[in-house]
mmCIF file of C-alpha atoms and ligand atoms in Angstrom:
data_model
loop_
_atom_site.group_PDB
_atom_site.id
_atom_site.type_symbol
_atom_site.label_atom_id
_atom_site.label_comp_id
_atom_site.label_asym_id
_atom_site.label_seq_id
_atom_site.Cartn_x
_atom_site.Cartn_y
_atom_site.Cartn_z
ATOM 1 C CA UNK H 30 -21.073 -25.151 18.723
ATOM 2 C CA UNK H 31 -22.857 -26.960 21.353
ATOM 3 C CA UNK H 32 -20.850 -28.465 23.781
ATOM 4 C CA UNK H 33 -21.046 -29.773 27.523
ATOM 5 C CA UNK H 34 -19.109 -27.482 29.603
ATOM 6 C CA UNK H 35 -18.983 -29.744 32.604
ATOM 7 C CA UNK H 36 -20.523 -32.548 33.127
ATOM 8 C CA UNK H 37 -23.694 -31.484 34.730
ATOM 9 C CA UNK H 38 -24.029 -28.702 32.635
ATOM 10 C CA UNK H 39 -25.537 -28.358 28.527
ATOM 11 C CA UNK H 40 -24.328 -24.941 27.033
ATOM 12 C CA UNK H 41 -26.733 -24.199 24.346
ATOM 13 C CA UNK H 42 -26.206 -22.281 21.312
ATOM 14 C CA UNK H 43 -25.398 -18.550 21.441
ATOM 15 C CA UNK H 44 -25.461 -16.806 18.312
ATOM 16 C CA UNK H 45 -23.539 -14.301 19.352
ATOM 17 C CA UNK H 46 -20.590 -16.001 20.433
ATOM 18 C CA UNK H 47 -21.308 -17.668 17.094
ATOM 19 C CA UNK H 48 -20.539 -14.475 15.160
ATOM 20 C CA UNK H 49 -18.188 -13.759 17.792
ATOM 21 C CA UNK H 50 -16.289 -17.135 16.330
ATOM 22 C CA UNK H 51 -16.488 -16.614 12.851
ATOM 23 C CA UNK H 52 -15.126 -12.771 13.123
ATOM 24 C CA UNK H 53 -12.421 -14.416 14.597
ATOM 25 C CA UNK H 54 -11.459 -17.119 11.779
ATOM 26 C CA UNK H 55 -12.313 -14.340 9.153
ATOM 27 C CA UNK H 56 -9.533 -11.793 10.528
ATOM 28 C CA UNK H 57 -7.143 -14.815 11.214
ATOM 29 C CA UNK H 58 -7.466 -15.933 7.599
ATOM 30 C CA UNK H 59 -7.287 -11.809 6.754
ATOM 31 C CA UNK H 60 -4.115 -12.186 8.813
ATOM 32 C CA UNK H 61 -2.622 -15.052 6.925
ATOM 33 C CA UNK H 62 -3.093 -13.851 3.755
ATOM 34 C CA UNK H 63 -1.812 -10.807 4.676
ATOM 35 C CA UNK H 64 1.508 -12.430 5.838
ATOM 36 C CA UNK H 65 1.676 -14.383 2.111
ATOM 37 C CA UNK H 66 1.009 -10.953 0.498
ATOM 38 C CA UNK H 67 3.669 -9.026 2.370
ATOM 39 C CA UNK H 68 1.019 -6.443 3.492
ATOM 40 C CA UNK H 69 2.776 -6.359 7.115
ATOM 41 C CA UNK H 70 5.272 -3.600 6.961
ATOM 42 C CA UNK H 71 7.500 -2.163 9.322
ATOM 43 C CA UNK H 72 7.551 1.275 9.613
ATOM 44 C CA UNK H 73 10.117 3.187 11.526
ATOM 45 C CA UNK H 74 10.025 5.904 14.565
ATOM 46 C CA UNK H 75 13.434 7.701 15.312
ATOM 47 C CA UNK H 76 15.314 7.788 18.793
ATOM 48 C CA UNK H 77 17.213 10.637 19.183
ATOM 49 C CA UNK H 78 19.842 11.901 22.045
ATOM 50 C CA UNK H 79 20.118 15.312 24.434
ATOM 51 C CA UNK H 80 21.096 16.816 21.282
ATOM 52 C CA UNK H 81 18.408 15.830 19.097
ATOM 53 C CA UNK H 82 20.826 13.336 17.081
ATOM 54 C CA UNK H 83 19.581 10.445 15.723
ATOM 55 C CA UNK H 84 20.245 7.205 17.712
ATOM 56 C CA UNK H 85 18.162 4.474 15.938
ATOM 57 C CA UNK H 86 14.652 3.839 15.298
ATOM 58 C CA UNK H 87 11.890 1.127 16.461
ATOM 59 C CA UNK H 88 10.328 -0.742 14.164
ATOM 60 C CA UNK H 89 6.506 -0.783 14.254
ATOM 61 C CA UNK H 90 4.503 -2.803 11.952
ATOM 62 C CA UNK H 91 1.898 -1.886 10.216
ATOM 63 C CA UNK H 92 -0.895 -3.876 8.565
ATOM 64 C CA UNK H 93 -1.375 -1.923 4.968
ATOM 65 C CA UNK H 94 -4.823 -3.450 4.558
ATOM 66 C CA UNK H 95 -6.233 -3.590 0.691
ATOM 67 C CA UNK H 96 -9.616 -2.460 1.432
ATOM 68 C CA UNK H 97 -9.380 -1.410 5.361
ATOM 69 C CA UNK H 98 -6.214 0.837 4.361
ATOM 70 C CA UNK H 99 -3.461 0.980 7.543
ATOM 71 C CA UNK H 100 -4.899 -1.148 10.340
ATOM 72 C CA UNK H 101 -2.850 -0.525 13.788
ATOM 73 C CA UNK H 102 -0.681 -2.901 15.345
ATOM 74 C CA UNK H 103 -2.890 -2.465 18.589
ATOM 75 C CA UNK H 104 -5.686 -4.171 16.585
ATOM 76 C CA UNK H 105 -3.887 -6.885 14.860
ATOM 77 C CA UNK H 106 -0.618 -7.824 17.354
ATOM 78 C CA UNK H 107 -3.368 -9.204 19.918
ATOM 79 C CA UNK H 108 -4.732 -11.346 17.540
ATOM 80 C CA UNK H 109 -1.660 -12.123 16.414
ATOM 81 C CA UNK H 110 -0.662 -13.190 19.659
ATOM 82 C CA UNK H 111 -4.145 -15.207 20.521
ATOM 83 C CA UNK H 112 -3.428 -17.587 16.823
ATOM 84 C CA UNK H 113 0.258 -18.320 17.243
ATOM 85 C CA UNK H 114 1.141 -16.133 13.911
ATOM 86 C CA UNK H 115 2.805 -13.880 16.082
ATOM 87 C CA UNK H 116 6.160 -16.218 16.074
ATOM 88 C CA UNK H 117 6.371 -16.558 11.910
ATOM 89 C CA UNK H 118 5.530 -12.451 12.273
ATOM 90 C CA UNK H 119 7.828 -11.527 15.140
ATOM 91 C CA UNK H 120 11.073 -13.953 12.390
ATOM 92 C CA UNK H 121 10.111 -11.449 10.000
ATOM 93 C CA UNK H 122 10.552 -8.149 12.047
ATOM 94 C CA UNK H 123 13.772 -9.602 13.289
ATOM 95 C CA UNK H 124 14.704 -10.382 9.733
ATOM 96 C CA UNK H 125 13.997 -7.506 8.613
ATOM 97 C CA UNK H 126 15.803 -5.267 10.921
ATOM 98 C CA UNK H 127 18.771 -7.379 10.727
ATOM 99 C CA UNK H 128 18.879 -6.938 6.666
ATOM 100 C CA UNK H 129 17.798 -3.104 7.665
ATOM 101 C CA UNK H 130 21.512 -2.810 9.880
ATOM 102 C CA UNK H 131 23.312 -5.019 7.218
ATOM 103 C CA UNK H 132 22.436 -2.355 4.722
ATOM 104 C CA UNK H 133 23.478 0.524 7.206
ATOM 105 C CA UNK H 134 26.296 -0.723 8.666
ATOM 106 C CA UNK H 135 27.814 -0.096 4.679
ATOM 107 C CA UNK H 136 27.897 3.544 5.337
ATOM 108 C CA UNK H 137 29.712 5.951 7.795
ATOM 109 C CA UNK H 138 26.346 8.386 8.376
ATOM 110 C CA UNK H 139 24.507 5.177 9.394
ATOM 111 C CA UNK H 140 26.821 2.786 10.722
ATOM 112 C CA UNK H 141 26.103 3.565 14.411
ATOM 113 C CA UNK H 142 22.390 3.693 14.233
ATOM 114 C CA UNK H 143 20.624 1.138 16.320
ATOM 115 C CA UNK H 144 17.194 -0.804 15.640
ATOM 116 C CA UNK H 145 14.523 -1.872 18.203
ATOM 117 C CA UNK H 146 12.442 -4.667 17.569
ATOM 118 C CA UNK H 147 9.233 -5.475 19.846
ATOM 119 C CA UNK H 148 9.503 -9.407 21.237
ATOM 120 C CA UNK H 149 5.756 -10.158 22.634
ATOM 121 C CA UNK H 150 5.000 -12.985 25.104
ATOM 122 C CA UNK H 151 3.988 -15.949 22.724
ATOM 123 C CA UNK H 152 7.212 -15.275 20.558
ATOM 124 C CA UNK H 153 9.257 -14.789 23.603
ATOM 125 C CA UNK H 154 8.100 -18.367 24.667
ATOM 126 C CA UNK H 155 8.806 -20.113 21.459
ATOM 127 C CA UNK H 156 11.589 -22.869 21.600
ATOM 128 C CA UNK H 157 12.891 -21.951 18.588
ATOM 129 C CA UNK H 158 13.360 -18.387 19.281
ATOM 130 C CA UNK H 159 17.267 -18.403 19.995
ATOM 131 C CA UNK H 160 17.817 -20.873 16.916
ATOM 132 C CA UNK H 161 15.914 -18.859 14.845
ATOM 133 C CA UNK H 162 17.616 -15.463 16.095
ATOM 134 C CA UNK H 163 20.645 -17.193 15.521
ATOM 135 C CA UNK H 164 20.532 -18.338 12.055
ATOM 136 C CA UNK H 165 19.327 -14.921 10.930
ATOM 137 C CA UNK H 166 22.203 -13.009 12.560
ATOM 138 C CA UNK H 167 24.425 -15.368 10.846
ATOM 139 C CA UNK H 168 22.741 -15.110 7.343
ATOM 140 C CA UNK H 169 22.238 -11.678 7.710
ATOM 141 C CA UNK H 170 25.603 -10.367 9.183
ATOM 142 C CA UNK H 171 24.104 -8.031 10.835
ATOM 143 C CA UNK H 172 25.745 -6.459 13.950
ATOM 144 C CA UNK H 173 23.482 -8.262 16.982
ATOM 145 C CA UNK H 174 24.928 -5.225 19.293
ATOM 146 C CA UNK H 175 22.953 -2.912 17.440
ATOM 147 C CA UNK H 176 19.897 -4.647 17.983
ATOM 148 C CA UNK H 177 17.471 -4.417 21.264
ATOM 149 C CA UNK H 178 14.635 -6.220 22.078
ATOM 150 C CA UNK H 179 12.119 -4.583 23.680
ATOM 151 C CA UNK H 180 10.267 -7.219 25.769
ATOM 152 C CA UNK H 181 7.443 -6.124 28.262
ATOM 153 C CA UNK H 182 7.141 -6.663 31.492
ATOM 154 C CA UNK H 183 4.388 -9.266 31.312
ATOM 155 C CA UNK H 184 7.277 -11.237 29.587
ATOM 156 C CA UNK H 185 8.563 -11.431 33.364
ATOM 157 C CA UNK H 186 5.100 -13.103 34.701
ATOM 158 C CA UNK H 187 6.284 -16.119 33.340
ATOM 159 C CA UNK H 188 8.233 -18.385 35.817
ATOM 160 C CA UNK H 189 11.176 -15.820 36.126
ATOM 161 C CA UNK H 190 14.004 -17.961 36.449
ATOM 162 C CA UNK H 191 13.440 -19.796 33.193
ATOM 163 C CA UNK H 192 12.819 -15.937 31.716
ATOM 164 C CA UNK H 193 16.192 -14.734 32.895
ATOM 165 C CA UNK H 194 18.138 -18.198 31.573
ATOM 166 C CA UNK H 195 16.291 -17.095 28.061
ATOM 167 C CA UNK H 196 17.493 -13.394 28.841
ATOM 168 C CA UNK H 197 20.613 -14.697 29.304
ATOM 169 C CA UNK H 198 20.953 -17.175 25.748
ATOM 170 C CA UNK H 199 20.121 -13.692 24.036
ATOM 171 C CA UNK H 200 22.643 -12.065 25.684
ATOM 172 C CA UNK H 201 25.268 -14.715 24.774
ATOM 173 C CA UNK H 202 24.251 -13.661 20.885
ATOM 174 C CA UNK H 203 25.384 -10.396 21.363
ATOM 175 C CA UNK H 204 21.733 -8.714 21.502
ATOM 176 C CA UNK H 205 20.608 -5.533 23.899
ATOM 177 C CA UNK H 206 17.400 -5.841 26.020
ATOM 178 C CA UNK H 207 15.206 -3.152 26.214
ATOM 179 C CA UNK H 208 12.267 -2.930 28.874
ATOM 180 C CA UNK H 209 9.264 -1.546 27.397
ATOM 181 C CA UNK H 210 6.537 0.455 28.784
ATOM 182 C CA UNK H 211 8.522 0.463 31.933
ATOM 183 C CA UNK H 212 6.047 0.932 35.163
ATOM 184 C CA UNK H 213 2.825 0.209 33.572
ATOM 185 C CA UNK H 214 2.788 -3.696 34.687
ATOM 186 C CA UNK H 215 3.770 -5.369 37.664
ATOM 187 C CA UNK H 216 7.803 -5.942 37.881
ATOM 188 C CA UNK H 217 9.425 -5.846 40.853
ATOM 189 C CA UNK H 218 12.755 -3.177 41.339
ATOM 190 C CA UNK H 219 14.659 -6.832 41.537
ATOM 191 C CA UNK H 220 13.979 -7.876 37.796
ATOM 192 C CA UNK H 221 15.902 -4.327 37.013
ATOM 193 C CA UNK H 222 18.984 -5.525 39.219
ATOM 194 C CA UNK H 223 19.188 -9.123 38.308
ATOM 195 C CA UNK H 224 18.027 -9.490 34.757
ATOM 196 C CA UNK H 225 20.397 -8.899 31.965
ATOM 197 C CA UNK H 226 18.761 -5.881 30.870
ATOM 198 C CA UNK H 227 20.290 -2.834 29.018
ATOM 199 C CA UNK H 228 17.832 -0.140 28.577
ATOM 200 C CA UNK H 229 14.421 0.422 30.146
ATOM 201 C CA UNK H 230 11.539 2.799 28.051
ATOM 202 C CA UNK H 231 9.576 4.991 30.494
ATOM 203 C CA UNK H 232 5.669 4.606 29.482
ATOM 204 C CA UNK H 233 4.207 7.243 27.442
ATOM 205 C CA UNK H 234 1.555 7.397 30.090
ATOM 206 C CA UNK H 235 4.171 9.078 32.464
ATOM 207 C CA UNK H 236 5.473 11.469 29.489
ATOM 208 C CA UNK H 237 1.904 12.520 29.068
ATOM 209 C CA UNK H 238 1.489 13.342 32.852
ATOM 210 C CA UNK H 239 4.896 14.660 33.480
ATOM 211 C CA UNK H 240 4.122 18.599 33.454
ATOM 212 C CA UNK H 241 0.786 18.479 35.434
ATOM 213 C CA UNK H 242 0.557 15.255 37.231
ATOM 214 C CA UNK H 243 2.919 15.295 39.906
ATOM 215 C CA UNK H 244 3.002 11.858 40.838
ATOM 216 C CA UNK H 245 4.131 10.693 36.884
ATOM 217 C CA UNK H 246 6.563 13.422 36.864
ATOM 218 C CA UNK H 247 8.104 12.054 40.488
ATOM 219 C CA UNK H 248 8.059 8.096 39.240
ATOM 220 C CA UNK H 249 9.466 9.359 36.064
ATOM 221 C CA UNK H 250 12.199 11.183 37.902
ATOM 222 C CA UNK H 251 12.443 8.298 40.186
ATOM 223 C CA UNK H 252 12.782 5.919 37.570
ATOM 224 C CA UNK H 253 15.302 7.696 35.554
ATOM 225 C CA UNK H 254 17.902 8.333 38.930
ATOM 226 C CA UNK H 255 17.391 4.069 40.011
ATOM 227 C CA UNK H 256 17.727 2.970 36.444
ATOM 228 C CA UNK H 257 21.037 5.431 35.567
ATOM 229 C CA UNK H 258 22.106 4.610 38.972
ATOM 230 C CA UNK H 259 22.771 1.008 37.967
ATOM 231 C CA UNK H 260 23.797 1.504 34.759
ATOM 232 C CA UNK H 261 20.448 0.786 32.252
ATOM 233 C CA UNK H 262 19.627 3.457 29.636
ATOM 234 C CA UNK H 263 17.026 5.300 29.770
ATOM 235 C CA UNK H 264 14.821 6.360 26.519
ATOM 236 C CA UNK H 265 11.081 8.125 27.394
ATOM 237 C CA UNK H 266 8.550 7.197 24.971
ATOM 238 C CA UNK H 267 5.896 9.273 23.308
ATOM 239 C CA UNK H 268 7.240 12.714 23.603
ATOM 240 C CA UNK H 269 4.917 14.947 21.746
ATOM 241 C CA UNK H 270 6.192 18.524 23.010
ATOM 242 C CA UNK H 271 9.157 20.680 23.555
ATOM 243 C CA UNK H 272 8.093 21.367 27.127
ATOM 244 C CA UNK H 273 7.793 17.651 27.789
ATOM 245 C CA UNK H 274 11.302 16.773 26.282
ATOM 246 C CA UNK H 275 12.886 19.879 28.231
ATOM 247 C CA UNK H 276 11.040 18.315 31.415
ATOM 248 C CA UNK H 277 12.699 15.134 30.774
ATOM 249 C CA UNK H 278 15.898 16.631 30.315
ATOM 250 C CA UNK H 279 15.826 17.906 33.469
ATOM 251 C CA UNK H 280 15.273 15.027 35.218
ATOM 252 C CA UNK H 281 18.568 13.566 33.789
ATOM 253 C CA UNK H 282 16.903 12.046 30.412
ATOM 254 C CA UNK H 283 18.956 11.923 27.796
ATOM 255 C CA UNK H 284 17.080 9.868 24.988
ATOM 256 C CA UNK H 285 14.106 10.468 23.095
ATOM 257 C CA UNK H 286 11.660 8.526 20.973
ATOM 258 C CA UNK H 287 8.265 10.612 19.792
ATOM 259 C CA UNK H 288 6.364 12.581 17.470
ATOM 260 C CA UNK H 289 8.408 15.540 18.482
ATOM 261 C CA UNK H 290 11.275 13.813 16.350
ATOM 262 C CA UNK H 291 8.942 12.220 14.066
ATOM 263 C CA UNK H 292 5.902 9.569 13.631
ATOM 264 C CA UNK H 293 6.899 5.825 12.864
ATOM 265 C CA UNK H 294 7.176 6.013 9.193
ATOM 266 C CA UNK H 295 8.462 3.438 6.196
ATOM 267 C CA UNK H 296 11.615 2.693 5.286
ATOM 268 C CA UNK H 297 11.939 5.744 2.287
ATOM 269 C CA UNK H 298 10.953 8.233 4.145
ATOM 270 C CA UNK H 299 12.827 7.877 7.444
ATOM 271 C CA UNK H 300 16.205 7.338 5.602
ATOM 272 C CA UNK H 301 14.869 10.664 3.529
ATOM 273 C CA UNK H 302 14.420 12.461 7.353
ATOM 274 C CA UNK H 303 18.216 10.607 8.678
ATOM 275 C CA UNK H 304 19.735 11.961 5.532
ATOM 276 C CA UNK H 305 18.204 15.546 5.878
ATOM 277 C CA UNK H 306 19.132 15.302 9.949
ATOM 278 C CA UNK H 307 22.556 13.246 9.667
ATOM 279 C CA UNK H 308 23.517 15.972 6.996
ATOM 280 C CA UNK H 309 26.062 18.701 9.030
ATOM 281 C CA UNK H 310 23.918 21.738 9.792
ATOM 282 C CA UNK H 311 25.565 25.108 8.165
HETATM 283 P P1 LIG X 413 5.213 0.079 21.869
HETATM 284 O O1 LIG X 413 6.278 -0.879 21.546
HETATM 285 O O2 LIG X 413 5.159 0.601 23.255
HETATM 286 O O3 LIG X 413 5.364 1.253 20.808
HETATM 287 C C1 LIG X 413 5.130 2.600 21.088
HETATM 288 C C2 LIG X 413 3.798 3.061 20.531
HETATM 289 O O4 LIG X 413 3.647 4.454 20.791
HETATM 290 C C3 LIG X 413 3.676 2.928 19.039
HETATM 291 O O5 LIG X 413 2.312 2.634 18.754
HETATM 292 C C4 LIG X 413 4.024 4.319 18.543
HETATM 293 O O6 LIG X 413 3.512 4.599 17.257
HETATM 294 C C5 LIG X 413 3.371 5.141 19.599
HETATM 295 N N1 LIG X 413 3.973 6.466 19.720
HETATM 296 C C6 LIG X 413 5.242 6.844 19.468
HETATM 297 N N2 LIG X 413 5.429 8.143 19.725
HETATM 298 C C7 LIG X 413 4.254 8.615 20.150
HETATM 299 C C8 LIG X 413 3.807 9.910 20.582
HETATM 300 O O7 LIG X 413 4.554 10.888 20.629
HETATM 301 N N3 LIG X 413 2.496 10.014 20.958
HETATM 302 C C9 LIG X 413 1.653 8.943 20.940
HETATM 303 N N4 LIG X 413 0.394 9.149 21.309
HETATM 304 N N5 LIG X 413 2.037 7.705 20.538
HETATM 305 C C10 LIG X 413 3.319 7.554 20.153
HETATM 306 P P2 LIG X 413 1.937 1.587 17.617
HETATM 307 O O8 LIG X 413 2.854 1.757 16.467
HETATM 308 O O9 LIG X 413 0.461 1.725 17.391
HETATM 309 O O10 LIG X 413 2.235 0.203 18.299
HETATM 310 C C11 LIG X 413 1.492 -0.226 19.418
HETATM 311 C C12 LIG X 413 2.100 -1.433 20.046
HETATM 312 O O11 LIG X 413 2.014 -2.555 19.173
HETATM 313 C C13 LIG X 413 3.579 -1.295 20.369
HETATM 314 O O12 LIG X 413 3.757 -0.563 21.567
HETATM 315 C C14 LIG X 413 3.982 -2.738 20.483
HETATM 316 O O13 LIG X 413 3.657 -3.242 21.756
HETATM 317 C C15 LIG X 413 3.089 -3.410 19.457
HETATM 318 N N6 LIG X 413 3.860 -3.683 18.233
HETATM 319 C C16 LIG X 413 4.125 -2.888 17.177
HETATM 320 N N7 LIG X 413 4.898 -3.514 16.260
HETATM 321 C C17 LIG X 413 5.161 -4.742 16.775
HETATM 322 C C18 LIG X 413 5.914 -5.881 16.315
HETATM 323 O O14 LIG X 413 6.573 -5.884 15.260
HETATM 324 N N8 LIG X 413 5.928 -6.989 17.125
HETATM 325 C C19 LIG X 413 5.263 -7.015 18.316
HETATM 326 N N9 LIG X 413 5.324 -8.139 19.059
HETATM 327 N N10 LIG X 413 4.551 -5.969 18.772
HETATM 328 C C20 LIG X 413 4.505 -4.854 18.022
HETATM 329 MG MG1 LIG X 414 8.213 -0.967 21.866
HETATM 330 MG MG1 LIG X 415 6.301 1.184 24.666
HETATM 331 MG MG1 LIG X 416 3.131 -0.139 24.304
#
């Protein structure tokens, strides 16, 4: 569309922000239906502890696309997030793993497991959010203590007193907070002391770097000693190899979330893998 940019100025048609445009409204509309089809799924990736014991899981969605097969969240959460659908997307996840715990909390072998949902900016921002969170822990029954929300840290950009009163309303329903990909954006040490949170995740970037790179390996250390120090759990994301968990141990880690304990997978097939790995060994 042509349209004065200023008022000096004539911007003239450019055909390929044109197509640019119309990609856009065709993978929003893709995205909608996809929402009224229930092709959004979330699958599941196990936490375990020091002794490889299952903890929980976080939920990752996937988009199982009819003709593109399963698209990754890294393409579609974005767009999610530029259209507003993330907030009617993020109620589902929540919903989800609150009917998800309901259903566990009915037996002993998975009463204590915990689920992590992801809570992006323009869903962290929404008014309704502790209404909504509200009314589906009360439908639901689920157990709000066994829930975290893993917010990011450009979550804290915002003006950070208003983000810590909304930490706080969370809080008051009974739900853990969960810093994701811990040292990859720009907090300050302060948000760790004076924000309600309960658990940090150290980036997968510093996993990856933590046998060769000694600078990930000391923040990682680093990390781990201020955040145990003050009481936040710790849980290092993307371990891939024994060698990296058994550095992590080390350094006084003592949860685990990676494809060394398994790949995010559906529903089925991770209670198939709990069952097999709740079951006693002999
Ligand atoms: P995240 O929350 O930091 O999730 C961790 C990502 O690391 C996931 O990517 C997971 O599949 C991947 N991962 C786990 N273990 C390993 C490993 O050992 N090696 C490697 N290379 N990767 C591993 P995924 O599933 O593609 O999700 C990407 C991001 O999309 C998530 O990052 C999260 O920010 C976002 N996302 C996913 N589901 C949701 C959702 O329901 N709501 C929102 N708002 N965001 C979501
Ligand atoms: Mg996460
Ligand atoms: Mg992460
Ligand atoms: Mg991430």
């Amino acid at each position: 569309e042509a349209k004065s940019a200023g008022n000096n100025s004539i911007r003239f048609f450019d055909p390929l922000m044109q197509v640019a445009v119309e990609e856009r409204a065709r993978l929003e509309n893709e995205l909608r239906r996809a929402m009224r089809n229930r092709e959004l799924i979330p699958y599941f990736q196990m936490q375990v502890d020091a002794d490889r014991r299952p903890v929980g899981a976080e939920i990752l969605l996937r988009w199982q696309h009819p003709d593109l097969g399963l698209v990754s969240p890294a393409t579609f959460i974005p767009l999610a997030e530029e259209t507003g659908l993330i907030v009617p997307i993020g109620f589902d996840v929540f919903e989800a793993a609150c009917l998800c715990l309901t259903r566990w909390g009915k037996h002993a072998a998975t009463a204590s497991l915990t689920l992590s949902v992801n809570v992006s900016v323009g869903q962290f921002r929404n008014d309704t959010l502790i209404e909504r969170f509200a009314e589906i822990l009360a439908r639901t029954g689920a157990n709000p203590a066994r829930l975290k929300l893993e917010i990011t840290e450009s979550v804290l950009a915002d003006d950070i007193a208003g983000v810590a009163r909304k930490l706080d309303e969370l809080k008051a329903l009974g739900l853990h907070l969960s810093l994701d990909d811990f040292g990859t954006g720009f907090s300050s040490l302060s948000y760790l002391k004076n924000l309600p949170l309960d658990q940090i995740k150290i980036d997968q970037s510093f996993v990856r770097g933590i046998l060769d790179a000694p600078k990930d390996a000391a923040i990682a250390q680093s990390v781990i000693a201020l955040a145990s120090a003050i009481g936040l759990e710790v849980v290092a994301e993307g371990v891939e190899t024994e060698s990296q968990r058994t550095a992590l141990h080390d350094i006084g880690c003592r949860l685990f979330q990676g494809y060394l304990f398994g790949r995010p997978c559906a529903l089925a097939e991770f209670e198939t893998a709990l069952g097999a790995r709740l079951a006693p060994q002999t």
